[in-house]
mmCIF file as Biopython writes it, N, C-alpha, C and O atoms, coordinates in Angstrom:
data_model
#
loop_
_atom_site.group_PDB
_atom_site.id
_atom_site.type_symbol
_atom_site.label_atom_id
_atom_site.label_alt_id
_atom_site.label_comp_id
_atom_site.label_asym_id
_atom_site.label_entity_id
_atom_site.label_seq_id
_atom_site.pdbx_PDB_ins_code
_atom_site.Cartn_x
_atom_site.Cartn_y
_atom_site.Cartn_z
_atom_site.occupancy
_atom_site.B_iso_or_equiv
_atom_site.auth_seq_id
_atom_site.auth_asym_id
_atom_site.pdbx_PDB_model_num
ATOM 1   N N  . ARG A ? 1  ? 107.551 103.806 107.185 1.0 0.0 1  A 1 
ATOM 2   C CA . ARG A ? 1  ? 106.980 104.676 108.301 1.0 0.0 1  A 1 
ATOM 3   C C  . ARG A ? 1  ? 106.419 105.858 107.857 1.0 0.0 1  A 1 
ATOM 4   O O  . ARG A ? 1  ? 105.228 106.078 108.080 1.0 0.0 1  A 1 
ATOM 5   N N  . TRP A ? 2  ? 107.167 106.718 107.208 1.0 0.0 2  A 1 
ATOM 6   C CA . TRP A ? 2  ? 106.785 108.083 106.555 1.0 0.0 2  A 1 
ATOM 7   C C  . TRP A ? 2  ? 105.341 107.964 105.858 1.0 0.0 2  A 1 
ATOM 8   O O  . TRP A ? 2  ? 104.444 108.763 106.129 1.0 0.0 2  A 1 
ATOM 9   N N  . ILE A ? 3  ? 105.175 106.888 104.921 1.0 0.0 3  A 1 
ATOM 10  C CA . ILE A ? 3  ? 103.975 107.051 104.166 1.0 0.0 3  A 1 
ATOM 11  C C  . ILE A ? 3  ? 102.779 106.751 105.024 1.0 0.0 3  A 1 
ATOM 12  O O  . ILE A ? 3  ? 101.646 107.089 104.681 1.0 0.0 3  A 1 
ATOM 13  N N  . ALA A ? 4  ? 103.045 106.101 106.165 1.0 0.0 4  A 1 
ATOM 14  C CA . ALA A ? 4  ? 101.938 105.621 107.111 1.0 0.0 4  A 1 
ATOM 15  C C  . ALA A ? 4  ? 101.759 106.700 108.210 1.0 0.0 4  A 1 
ATOM 16  O O  . ALA A ? 4  ? 101.063 106.450 109.194 1.0 0.0 4  A 1 
ATOM 17  N N  . SER A ? 5  ? 102.364 107.874 108.061 1.0 0.0 5  A 1 
ATOM 18  C CA . SER A ? 5  ? 102.189 108.946 109.277 1.0 0.0 5  A 1 
ATOM 19  C C  . SER A ? 5  ? 100.876 109.663 109.145 1.0 0.0 5  A 1 
ATOM 20  O O  . SER A ? 5  ? 100.229 109.395 108.133 1.0 0.0 5  A 1 
ATOM 21  N N  . GLN A ? 6  ? 100.392 110.490 109.958 1.0 0.0 6  A 1 
ATOM 22  C CA . GLN A ? 6  ? 99.422  111.334 109.566 1.0 0.0 6  A 1 
ATOM 23  C C  . GLN A ? 6  ? 99.929  112.584 109.283 1.0 0.0 6  A 1 
ATOM 24  O O  . GLN A ? 6  ? 99.124  113.504 109.136 1.0 0.0 6  A 1 
ATOM 25  N N  . ASN A ? 7  ? 101.173 112.802 109.174 1.0 0.0 7  A 1 
ATOM 26  C CA . ASN A ? 7  ? 101.959 114.065 108.847 1.0 0.0 7  A 1 
ATOM 27  C C  . ASN A ? 7  ? 102.012 114.103 107.304 1.0 0.0 7  A 1 
ATOM 28  O O  . ASN A ? 7  ? 102.748 113.319 106.706 1.0 0.0 7  A 1 
ATOM 29  N N  . VAL A ? 8  ? 101.153 115.106 106.570 1.0 0.0 8  A 1 
ATOM 30  C CA . VAL A ? 8  ? 101.160 115.231 105.222 1.0 0.0 8  A 1 
ATOM 31  C C  . VAL A ? 8  ? 102.456 115.338 104.536 1.0 0.0 8  A 1 
ATOM 32  O O  . VAL A ? 8  ? 102.650 114.778 103.457 1.0 0.0 8  A 1 
ATOM 33  N N  . MET A ? 9  ? 103.353 116.047 105.140 1.0 0.0 9  A 1 
ATOM 34  C CA . MET A ? 9  ? 104.609 116.233 104.470 1.0 0.0 9  A 1 
ATOM 35  C C  . MET A ? 9  ? 105.412 115.215 104.578 1.0 0.0 9  A 1 
ATOM 36  O O  . MET A ? 9  ? 106.327 115.109 103.762 1.0 0.0 9  A 1 
ATOM 37  N N  . GLY A ? 10 ? 105.257 114.326 105.527 1.0 0.0 10 A 1 
ATOM 38  C CA . GLY A ? 10 ? 106.221 113.141 105.869 1.0 0.0 10 A 1 
ATOM 39  C C  . GLY A ? 10 ? 105.735 111.903 104.812 1.0 0.0 10 A 1 
ATOM 40  O O  . GLY A ? 10 ? 106.525 111.044 104.419 1.0 0.0 10 A 1 
ATOM 41  N N  . GLN A ? 11 ? 104.306 111.954 104.416 1.0 0.0 11 A 1 
ATOM 42  C CA . GLN A ? 11 ? 103.898 111.263 103.471 1.0 0.0 11 A 1 
ATOM 43  C C  . GLN A ? 11 ? 104.313 111.529 102.246 1.0 0.0 11 A 1 
ATOM 44  O O  . GLN A ? 11 ? 104.760 110.639 101.521 1.0 0.0 11 A 1 
ATOM 45  N N  . TYR A ? 12 ? 104.198 113.002 101.805 1.0 0.0 12 A 1 
ATOM 46  C CA . TYR A ? 12 ? 104.608 113.508 100.506 1.0 0.0 12 A 1 
ATOM 47  C C  . TYR A ? 12 ? 106.157 113.043 100.229 1.0 0.0 12 A 1 
ATOM 48  O O  . TYR A ? 12 ? 106.632 112.720 99.140  1.0 0.0 12 A 1 
ATOM 49  N N  . CYS A ? 13 ? 106.753 113.087 101.376 1.0 0.0 13 A 1 
ATOM 50  C CA . CYS A ? 13 ? 108.241 112.946 101.419 1.0 0.0 13 A 1 
ATOM 51  C C  . CYS A ? 13 ? 108.802 111.574 101.158 1.0 0.0 13 A 1 
ATOM 52  O O  . CYS A ? 13 ? 109.802 111.332 100.483 1.0 0.0 13 A 1 
ATOM 53  N N  . GLY A ? 14 ? 108.002 110.675 101.801 1.0 0.0 14 A 1 
ATOM 54  C CA . GLY A ? 14 ? 107.928 109.239 101.640 1.0 0.0 14 A 1 
ATOM 55  C C  . GLY A ? 14 ? 107.757 108.795 100.244 1.0 0.0 14 A 1 
ATOM 56  O O  . GLY A ? 14 ? 108.644 108.202 99.631  1.0 0.0 14 A 1 
ATOM 57  N N  . TYR A ? 15 ? 106.603 109.091 99.750  1.0 0.0 15 A 1 
ATOM 58  C CA . TYR A ? 15 ? 106.267 108.834 98.290  1.0 0.0 15 A 1 
ATOM 59  C C  . TYR A ? 15 ? 107.379 109.167 97.219  1.0 0.0 15 A 1 
ATOM 60  O O  . TYR A ? 15 ? 107.756 108.372 96.358  1.0 0.0 15 A 1 
ATOM 61  N N  . LEU A ? 16 ? 107.903 110.596 97.412  1.0 0.0 16 A 1 
ATOM 62  C CA . LEU A ? 16 ? 109.010 111.011 96.721  1.0 0.0 16 A 1 
ATOM 63  C C  . LEU A ? 16 ? 110.294 109.996 96.814  1.0 0.0 16 A 1 
ATOM 64  O O  . LEU A ? 16 ? 110.959 109.672 95.830  1.0 0.0 16 A 1 
ATOM 65  N N  . ILE A ? 17 ? 110.474 109.665 97.802  1.0 0.0 17 A 1 
ATOM 66  C CA . ILE A ? 17 ? 111.716 109.111 98.054  1.0 0.0 17 A 1 
ATOM 67  C C  . ILE A ? 17 ? 111.462 107.432 97.597  1.0 0.0 17 A 1 
ATOM 68  O O  . ILE A ? 17 ? 112.437 106.770 97.241  1.0 0.0 17 A 1 
ATOM 69  N N  . ILE A ? 18 ? 110.342 106.935 97.633  1.0 0.0 18 A 1 
ATOM 70  C CA . ILE A ? 18 ? 110.225 105.495 97.250  1.0 0.0 18 A 1 
ATOM 71  C C  . ILE A ? 18 ? 110.224 105.694 95.706  1.0 0.0 18 A 1 
ATOM 72  O O  . ILE A ? 18 ? 110.859 104.897 95.015  1.0 0.0 18 A 1 
ATOM 73  N N  . ALA A ? 19 ? 109.612 106.610 95.195  1.0 0.0 19 A 1 
ATOM 74  C CA . ALA A ? 19 ? 109.569 106.720 93.704  1.0 0.0 19 A 1 
ATOM 75  C C  . ALA A ? 19 ? 111.060 106.642 93.160  1.0 0.0 19 A 1 
ATOM 76  O O  . ALA A ? 19 ? 111.453 105.993 92.191  1.0 0.0 19 A 1 
ATOM 77  N N  . ARG A ? 20 ? 111.885 107.550 94.110  1.0 0.0 20 A 1 
ATOM 78  C CA . ARG A ? 20 ? 113.414 107.533 93.418  1.0 0.0 20 A 1 
ATOM 79  C C  . ARG A ? 20 ? 113.904 106.218 93.537  1.0 0.0 20 A 1 
ATOM 80  O O  . ARG A ? 20 ? 114.494 105.711 92.583  1.0 0.0 20 A 1 
ATOM 81  N N  . LEU A ? 21 ? 113.729 105.579 94.630  1.0 0.0 21 A 1 
ATOM 82  C CA . LEU A ? 21 ? 114.423 104.248 94.601  1.0 0.0 21 A 1 
ATOM 83  C C  . LEU A ? 21 ? 113.991 103.415 93.870  1.0 0.0 21 A 1 
ATOM 84  O O  . LEU A ? 21 ? 114.826 102.561 93.575  1.0 0.0 21 A 1 
ATOM 85  N N  . ILE A ? 22 ? 112.788 103.262 93.335  1.0 0.0 22 A 1 
ATOM 86  C CA . ILE A ? 22 ? 112.109 102.364 92.425  1.0 0.0 22 A 1 
ATOM 87  C C  . ILE A ? 22 ? 112.781 102.956 91.121  1.0 0.0 22 A 1 
ATOM 88  O O  . ILE A ? 22 ? 113.201 102.124 90.316  1.0 0.0 22 A 1 
ATOM 89  N N  . GLN A ? 23 ? 112.908 104.086 90.865  1.0 0.0 23 A 1 
ATOM 90  C CA . GLN A ? 23 ? 113.583 104.549 89.563  1.0 0.0 23 A 1 
ATOM 91  C C  . GLN A ? 23 ? 115.017 103.946 89.312  1.0 0.0 23 A 1 
ATOM 92  O O  . GLN A ? 23 ? 115.454 103.351 88.327  1.0 0.0 23 A 1 
ATOM 93  N N  . THR A ? 24 ? 115.575 104.262 90.430  1.0 0.0 24 A 1 
ATOM 94  C CA . THR A ? 24 ? 117.187 103.833 90.538  1.0 0.0 24 A 1 
ATOM 95  C C  . THR A ? 24 ? 117.547 102.292 90.595  1.0 0.0 24 A 1 
ATOM 96  O O  . THR A ? 24 ? 118.573 101.879 90.053  1.0 0.0 24 A 1 
ATOM 97  N N  . ASN A ? 25 ? 116.600 101.380 91.325  1.0 0.0 25 A 1 
ATOM 98  C CA . ASN A ? 25 ? 116.970 100.051 91.740  1.0 0.0 25 A 1 
ATOM 99  C C  . ASN A ? 25 ? 115.857 99.054  91.085  1.0 0.0 25 A 1 
ATOM 100 O O  . ASN A ? 25 ? 116.163 98.008  90.513  1.0 0.0 25 A 1 
ATOM 101 N N  . GLY A ? 26 ? 114.537 99.521  91.249  1.0 0.0 26 A 1 
ATOM 102 C CA . GLY A ? 26 ? 113.522 98.801  90.543  1.0 0.0 26 A 1 
ATOM 103 C C  . GLY A ? 26 ? 113.291 97.393  91.153  1.0 0.0 26 A 1 
ATOM 104 O O  . GLY A ? 26 ? 112.328 96.766  90.712  1.0 0.0 26 A 1 
ATOM 105 N N  . GLU A ? 27 ? 113.906 96.935  91.924  1.0 0.0 27 A 1 
ATOM 106 C CA . GLU A ? 27 ? 113.381 95.696  92.624  1.0 0.0 27 A 1 
ATOM 107 C C  . GLU A ? 27 ? 113.197 95.643  94.166  1.0 0.0 27 A 1 
ATOM 108 O O  . GLU A ? 27 ? 113.946 96.078  95.040  1.0 0.0 27 A 1 
ATOM 109 N N  . MET A ? 28 ? 112.124 95.060  94.264  1.0 0.0 28 A 1 
ATOM 110 C CA . MET A ? 28 ? 111.442 95.120  95.737  1.0 0.0 28 A 1 
ATOM 111 C C  . MET A ? 28 ? 110.794 93.932  96.131  1.0 0.0 28 A 1 
ATOM 112 O O  . MET A ? 28 ? 110.063 93.336  95.339  1.0 0.0 28 A 1 
ATOM 113 N N  . ASN A ? 29 ? 111.005 93.504  97.355  1.0 0.0 29 A 1 
ATOM 114 C CA . ASN A ? 29 ? 110.456 92.398  97.974  1.0 0.0 29 A 1 
ATOM 115 C C  . ASN A ? 29 ? 109.037 92.271  97.664  1.0 0.0 29 A 1 
ATOM 116 O O  . ASN A ? 29 ? 108.333 93.265  97.840  1.0 0.0 29 A 1 
ATOM 117 N N  . PRO A ? 30 ? 108.460 91.081  97.185  1.0 0.0 30 A 1 
ATOM 118 C CA . PRO A ? 30 ? 106.781 91.164  97.038  1.0 0.0 30 A 1 
ATOM 119 C C  . PRO A ? 30 ? 105.939 91.356  98.057  1.0 0.0 30 A 1 
ATOM 120 O O  . PRO A ? 30 ? 104.748 91.613  97.878  1.0 0.0 30 A 1 
ATOM 121 N N  . ARG A ? 31 ? 106.566 91.232  99.379  1.0 0.0 31 A 1 
ATOM 122 C CA . ARG A ? 31 ? 105.827 91.537  100.499 1.0 0.0 31 A 1 
ATOM 123 C C  . ARG A ? 31 ? 105.677 92.768  100.669 1.0 0.0 31 A 1 
ATOM 124 O O  . ARG A ? 31 ? 104.545 93.194  100.896 1.0 0.0 31 A 1 
ATOM 125 N N  . TYR A ? 32 ? 106.699 93.580  100.607 1.0 0.0 32 A 1 
ATOM 126 C CA . TYR A ? 32 ? 106.810 95.144  100.723 1.0 0.0 32 A 1 
ATOM 127 C C  . TYR A ? 32 ? 106.140 95.934  99.543  1.0 0.0 32 A 1 
ATOM 128 O O  . TYR A ? 32 ? 105.633 97.049  99.666  1.0 0.0 32 A 1 
ATOM 129 N N  . ARG A ? 33 ? 106.201 95.259  98.468  1.0 0.0 33 A 1 
ATOM 130 C CA . ARG A ? 33 ? 105.623 95.852  97.307  1.0 0.0 33 A 1 
ATOM 131 C C  . ARG A ? 33 ? 104.035 95.876  97.493  1.0 0.0 33 A 1 
ATOM 132 O O  . ARG A ? 33 ? 103.357 96.891  97.329  1.0 0.0 33 A 1 
ATOM 133 N N  . ASP A ? 34 ? 103.525 94.612  97.862  1.0 0.0 34 A 1 
ATOM 134 C CA . ASP A ? 34 ? 102.129 94.484  98.072  1.0 0.0 34 A 1 
ATOM 135 C C  . ASP A ? 34 ? 101.503 95.655  99.170  1.0 0.0 34 A 1 
ATOM 136 O O  . ASP A ? 34 ? 100.428 96.237  99.026  1.0 0.0 34 A 1 
ATOM 137 N N  . GLU A ? 35 ? 102.459 95.835  100.291 1.0 0.0 35 A 1 
ATOM 138 C CA . GLU A ? 35 ? 102.028 96.780  101.385 1.0 0.0 35 A 1 
ATOM 139 C C  . GLU A ? 35 ? 102.159 98.321  100.796 1.0 0.0 35 A 1 
ATOM 140 O O  . GLU A ? 35 ? 101.428 99.250  101.139 1.0 0.0 35 A 1 
ATOM 141 N N  . LEU A ? 36 ? 103.171 98.397  99.899  1.0 0.0 36 A 1 
ATOM 142 C CA . LEU A ? 36 ? 103.283 99.790  99.434  1.0 0.0 36 A 1 
ATOM 143 C C  . LEU A ? 36 ? 101.985 100.103 98.641  1.0 0.0 36 A 1 
ATOM 144 O O  . LEU A ? 36 ? 101.328 101.125 98.839  1.0 0.0 36 A 1 
ATOM 145 N N  . ILE A ? 37 ? 101.667 99.167  97.745  1.0 0.0 37 A 1 
ATOM 146 C CA . ILE A ? 37 ? 100.387 99.205  96.609  1.0 0.0 37 A 1 
ATOM 147 C C  . ILE A ? 37 ? 99.249  99.664  97.601  1.0 0.0 37 A 1 
ATOM 148 O O  . ILE A ? 37 ? 98.557  100.646 97.331  1.0 0.0 37 A 1 
ATOM 149 N N  . ASP A ? 38 ? 99.055  98.854  98.877  1.0 0.0 38 A 1 
ATOM 150 C CA . ASP A ? 38 ? 97.870  98.934  99.635  1.0 0.0 38 A 1 
ATOM 151 C C  . ASP A ? 38 ? 97.898  100.370 99.905  1.0 0.0 38 A 1 
ATOM 152 O O  . ASP A ? 38 ? 96.904  101.031 99.604  1.0 0.0 38 A 1 
ATOM 153 N N  . GLN A ? 39 ? 99.068  101.019 100.517 1.0 0.0 39 A 1 
ATOM 154 C CA . GLN A ? 39 ? 99.370  102.286 101.273 1.0 0.0 39 A 1 
ATOM 155 C C  . GLN A ? 39 ? 98.862  103.462 100.204 1.0 0.0 39 A 1 
ATOM 156 O O  . GLN A ? 39 ? 98.073  104.370 100.467 1.0 0.0 39 A 1 
ATOM 157 N N  . ALA A ? 40 ? 99.498  103.215 98.977  1.0 0.0 40 A 1 
ATOM 158 C CA . ALA A ? 40 ? 99.442  104.076 98.007  1.0 0.0 40 A 1 
ATOM 159 C C  . ALA A ? 40 ? 97.969  104.148 97.533  1.0 0.0 40 A 1 
ATOM 160 O O  . ALA A ? 40 ? 97.539  105.268 97.257  1.0 0.0 40 A 1 
ATOM 161 N N  . GLN A ? 41 ? 97.204  103.153 97.415  1.0 0.0 41 A 1 
ATOM 162 C CA . GLN A ? 41 ? 95.920  103.133 97.049  1.0 0.0 41 A 1 
ATOM 163 C C  . GLN A ? 41 ? 95.014  103.952 98.213  1.0 0.0 41 A 1 
ATOM 164 O O  . GLN A ? 41 ? 94.175  104.815 97.958  1.0 0.0 41 A 1 
ATOM 165 N N  . THR A ? 42 ? 95.336  103.538 99.359  1.0 0.0 42 A 1 
ATOM 166 C CA . THR A ? 42 ? 94.693  104.508 100.497 1.0 0.0 42 A 1 
ATOM 167 C C  . THR A ? 42 ? 94.955  106.196 100.317 1.0 0.0 42 A 1 
ATOM 168 O O  . THR A ? 42 ? 94.144  107.092 100.551 1.0 0.0 42 A 1 
ATOM 169 N N  . ALA A ? 43 ? 96.192  106.306 99.884  1.0 0.0 43 A 1 
ATOM 170 C CA . ALA A ? 43 ? 96.778  107.933 99.841  1.0 0.0 43 A 1 
ATOM 171 C C  . ALA A ? 43 ? 96.000  108.421 98.795  1.0 0.0 43 A 1 
ATOM 172 O O  . ALA A ? 43 ? 95.657  109.598 98.909  1.0 0.0 43 A 1 
ATOM 173 N N  . LEU A ? 44 ? 95.540  107.664 97.554  1.0 0.0 44 A 1 
ATOM 174 C CA . LEU A ? 44 ? 94.767  108.115 96.308  1.0 0.0 44 A 1 
ATOM 175 C C  . LEU A ? 44 ? 93.493  108.714 97.029  1.0 0.0 44 A 1 
ATOM 176 O O  . LEU A ? 44 ? 93.228  109.855 96.652  1.0 0.0 44 A 1 
ATOM 177 N N  . LYS A ? 45 ? 92.692  108.210 97.937  1.0 0.0 45 A 1 
ATOM 178 C CA . LYS A ? 45 ? 91.558  108.426 98.453  1.0 0.0 45 A 1 
ATOM 179 C C  . LYS A ? 45 ? 91.630  109.650 99.592  1.0 0.0 45 A 1 
ATOM 180 O O  . LYS A ? 45 ? 90.571  110.009 100.108 1.0 0.0 45 A 1 
ATOM 181 N N  . GLY A ? 46 ? 92.820  110.254 99.958  1.0 0.0 46 A 1 
ATOM 182 C CA . GLY A ? 46 ? 93.094  111.323 100.680 1.0 0.0 46 A 1 
ATOM 183 C C  . GLY A ? 46 ? 92.623  112.559 100.127 1.0 0.0 46 A 1 
ATOM 184 O O  . GLY A ? 46 ? 92.251  112.654 98.958  1.0 0.0 46 A 1 
ATOM 185 N N  . ASP A ? 47 ? 92.633  113.585 101.015 1.0 0.0 47 A 1 
ATOM 186 C CA . ASP A ? 47 ? 92.262  115.030 100.568 1.0 0.0 47 A 1 
ATOM 187 C C  . ASP A ? 47 ? 93.440  115.909 100.105 1.0 0.0 47 A 1 
ATOM 188 O O  . ASP A ? 47 ? 93.308  117.072 99.727  1.0 0.0 47 A 1 
ATOM 189 N N  . ASN A ? 48 ? 94.482  115.310 100.165 1.0 0.0 48 A 1 
ATOM 190 C CA . ASN A ? 48 ? 95.746  116.189 99.949  1.0 0.0 48 A 1 
ATOM 191 C C  . ASN A ? 48 ? 96.109  116.070 98.612  1.0 0.0 48 A 1 
ATOM 192 O O  . ASN A ? 48 ? 96.156  114.872 98.330  1.0 0.0 48 A 1 
ATOM 193 N N  . ILE A ? 49 ? 96.366  116.721 97.735  1.0 0.0 49 A 1 
ATOM 194 C CA . ILE A ? 49 ? 96.649  116.337 96.367  1.0 0.0 49 A 1 
ATOM 195 C C  . ILE A ? 49 ? 97.959  116.155 95.744  1.0 0.0 49 A 1 
ATOM 196 O O  . ILE A ? 49 ? 98.238  115.616 94.673  1.0 0.0 49 A 1 
ATOM 197 N N  . SER A ? 50 ? 98.808  116.780 96.736  1.0 0.0 50 A 1 
ATOM 198 C CA . SER A ? 50 ? 100.302 116.398 96.493  1.0 0.0 50 A 1 
ATOM 199 C C  . SER A ? 50 ? 100.754 115.058 97.017  1.0 0.0 50 A 1 
ATOM 200 O O  . SER A ? 50 ? 101.653 114.424 96.466  1.0 0.0 50 A 1 
ATOM 201 N N  . VAL A ? 51 ? 100.053 114.599 98.193  1.0 0.0 51 A 1 
ATOM 202 C CA . VAL A ? 51 ? 100.363 113.183 98.533  1.0 0.0 51 A 1 
ATOM 203 C C  . VAL A ? 51 ? 99.779  112.269 97.236  1.0 0.0 51 A 1 
ATOM 204 O O  . VAL A ? 51 ? 100.482 111.477 96.608  1.0 0.0 51 A 1 
ATOM 205 N N  . CYS A ? 52 ? 98.369  112.535 96.963  1.0 0.0 52 A 1 
ATOM 206 C CA . CYS A ? 52 ? 97.864  111.653 96.070  1.0 0.0 52 A 1 
ATOM 207 C C  . CYS A ? 52 ? 98.616  111.547 94.907  1.0 0.0 52 A 1 
ATOM 208 O O  . CYS A ? 52 ? 98.787  110.450 94.374  1.0 0.0 52 A 1 
ATOM 209 N N  . MET A ? 53 ? 99.159  112.744 94.385  1.0 0.0 53 A 1 
ATOM 210 C CA . MET A ? 53 ? 100.063 112.695 93.156  1.0 0.0 53 A 1 
ATOM 211 C C  . MET A ? 53 ? 101.294 111.767 93.261  1.0 0.0 53 A 1 
ATOM 212 O O  . MET A ? 53 ? 101.733 110.943 92.459  1.0 0.0 53 A 1 
ATOM 213 N N  . ALA A ? 54 ? 101.716 112.138 94.474  1.0 0.0 54 A 1 
ATOM 214 C CA . ALA A ? 54 ? 103.189 111.143 94.577  1.0 0.0 54 A 1 
ATOM 215 C C  . ALA A ? 54 ? 102.889 109.764 94.707  1.0 0.0 54 A 1 
ATOM 216 O O  . ALA A ? 54 ? 103.670 108.887 94.335  1.0 0.0 54 A 1 
ATOM 217 N N  . ALA A ? 55 ? 101.599 109.505 95.308  1.0 0.0 55 A 1 
ATOM 218 C CA . ALA A ? 55 ? 101.481 108.035 95.537  1.0 0.0 55 A 1 
ATOM 219 C C  . ALA A ? 55 ? 101.120 107.384 94.160  1.0 0.0 55 A 1 
ATOM 220 O O  . ALA A ? 55 ? 101.505 106.227 93.986  1.0 0.0 55 A 1 
ATOM 221 N N  . GLN A ? 56 ? 100.284 108.131 92.970  1.0 0.0 56 A 1 
ATOM 222 C CA . GLN A ? 56 ? 99.984  107.773 91.869  1.0 0.0 56 A 1 
ATOM 223 C C  . GLN A ? 56 ? 101.298 107.660 91.270  1.0 0.0 56 A 1 
ATOM 224 O O  . GLN A ? 56 ? 101.436 106.583 90.690  1.0 0.0 56 A 1 
ATOM 225 N N  . ARG A ? 57 ? 102.412 108.503 91.216  1.0 0.0 57 A 1 
ATOM 226 C CA . ARG A ? 57 ? 103.524 108.237 90.595  1.0 0.0 57 A 1 
ATOM 227 C C  . ARG A ? 57 ? 104.056 106.726 91.030  1.0 0.0 57 A 1 
ATOM 228 O O  . ARG A ? 57 ? 104.309 105.856 90.197  1.0 0.0 57 A 1 
ATOM 229 N N  . VAL A ? 58 ? 104.168 106.573 92.270  1.0 0.0 58 A 1 
ATOM 230 C CA . VAL A ? 58 ? 104.606 105.288 92.772  1.0 0.0 58 A 1 
ATOM 231 C C  . VAL A ? 58 ? 104.003 104.212 92.094  1.0 0.0 58 A 1 
ATOM 232 O O  . VAL A ? 58 ? 104.659 103.345 91.517  1.0 0.0 58 A 1 
ATOM 233 N N  . LEU A ? 59 ? 102.677 104.244 92.147  1.0 0.0 59 A 1 
ATOM 234 C CA . LEU A ? 59 ? 101.892 103.149 91.295  1.0 0.0 59 A 1 
ATOM 235 C C  . LEU A ? 59 ? 102.266 103.009 90.081  1.0 0.0 59 A 1 
ATOM 236 O O  . LEU A ? 59 ? 102.583 101.876 89.721  1.0 0.0 59 A 1 
ATOM 237 N N  . GLU A ? 60 ? 102.327 104.079 89.161  1.0 0.0 60 A 1 
ATOM 238 C CA . GLU A ? 60 ? 102.906 103.983 87.941  1.0 0.0 60 A 1 
ATOM 239 C C  . GLU A ? 60 ? 104.251 103.322 87.411  1.0 0.0 60 A 1 
ATOM 240 O O  . GLU A ? 60 ? 104.475 102.661 86.397  1.0 0.0 60 A 1 
ATOM 241 N N  . LEU A ? 61 ? 105.178 103.789 88.598  1.0 0.0 61 A 1 
ATOM 242 C CA . LEU A ? 61 ? 106.626 103.194 88.542  1.0 0.0 61 A 1 
ATOM 243 C C  . LEU A ? 61 ? 106.428 101.569 88.943  1.0 0.0 61 A 1 
ATOM 244 O O  . LEU A ? 61 ? 107.177 100.771 88.379  1.0 0.0 61 A 1 
ATOM 245 N N  . LEU A ? 62 ? 105.598 101.144 89.749  1.0 0.0 62 A 1 
ATOM 246 C CA . LEU A ? 62 ? 105.652 99.812  90.019  1.0 0.0 62 A 1 
ATOM 247 C C  . LEU A ? 62 ? 104.925 99.031  88.977  1.0 0.0 62 A 1 
ATOM 248 O O  . LEU A ? 62 ? 105.231 97.850  88.808  1.0 0.0 62 A 1 
ATOM 249 N N  . GLN A ? 63 ? 103.937 99.619  88.224  1.0 0.0 63 A 1 
ATOM 250 C CA . GLN A ? 63 ? 103.282 99.004  87.080  1.0 0.0 63 A 1 
ATOM 251 C C  . GLN A ? 63 ? 104.360 98.847  85.881  1.0 0.0 63 A 1 
ATOM 252 O O  . GLN A ? 63 ? 104.590 97.866  85.174  1.0 0.0 63 A 1 
ATOM 253 N N  . SER A ? 64 ? 104.935 100.114 85.887  1.0 0.0 64 A 1 
ATOM 254 C CA . SER A ? 64 ? 106.007 99.846  84.755  1.0 0.0 64 A 1 
ATOM 255 C C  . SER A ? 64 ? 107.059 98.846  84.789  1.0 0.0 64 A 1 
ATOM 256 O O  . SER A ? 64 ? 107.495 98.205  83.833  1.0 0.0 64 A 1 
ATOM 257 N N  . ASN A ? 65 ? 107.466 98.784  86.183  1.0 0.0 65 A 1 
ATOM 258 C CA . ASN A ? 65 ? 108.792 97.920  86.453  1.0 0.0 65 A 1 
ATOM 259 C C  . ASN A ? 65 ? 108.194 96.399  86.369  1.0 0.0 65 A 1 
ATOM 260 O O  . ASN A ? 65 ? 108.898 95.415  86.140  1.0 0.0 65 A 1 
ATOM 261 N N  . ALA A ? 66 ? 107.065 96.372  86.545  1.0 0.0 66 A 1 
ATOM 262 C CA . ALA A ? 66 ? 106.311 94.937  86.595  1.0 0.0 66 A 1 
ATOM 263 C C  . ALA A ? 66 ? 106.170 94.466  85.025  1.0 0.0 66 A 1 
ATOM 264 O O  . ALA A ? 66 ? 106.214 93.252  84.825  1.0 0.0 66 A 1 
ATOM 265 N N  . GLY A ? 67 ? 106.020 95.260  84.004  1.0 0.0 67 A 1 
ATOM 266 C CA . GLY A ? 67 ? 105.742 95.054  82.686  1.0 0.0 67 A 1 
ATOM 267 C C  . GLY A ? 67 ? 107.279 94.844  82.214  1.0 0.0 67 A 1 
ATOM 268 O O  . GLY A ? 67 ? 107.390 94.286  81.122  1.0 0.0 67 A 1 
ATOM 269 N N  . GLN A ? 68 ? 108.156 95.107  82.692  1.0 0.0 68 A 1 
ATOM 270 C CA . GLN A ? 68 ? 109.798 95.083  82.065  1.0 0.0 68 A 1 
ATOM 271 C C  . GLN A ? 68 ? 110.293 93.807  82.641  1.0 0.0 68 A 1 
ATOM 272 O O  . GLN A ? 68 ? 111.393 93.385  82.284  1.0 0.0 68 A 1 
ATOM 273 N N  . LEU A ? 69 ? 109.466 93.067  83.625  1.0 0.0 69 A 1 
ATOM 274 C CA . LEU A ? 69 ? 110.122 91.854  84.113  1.0 0.0 69 A 1 
ATOM 275 C C  . LEU A ? 69 ? 109.719 90.688  83.166  1.0 0.0 69 A 1 
ATOM 276 O O  . LEU A ? 69 ? 110.147 89.552  83.368  1.0 0.0 69 A 1 
#
């Protein structure tokens, strides 16, 4: 919900929290993973560099975890 909000700080914090959860747990429901990828790719097209960088980090972690499976 945070990453889909119009609030830039909410988006930024949401991506940081998700990145941390991926680092500690790594497992994610495929449906939620696909939704997260779509949201992060959309965020990369946005104007806020902080949100873009946080979204990019989430995508990198997802890709890294996919390679470990």
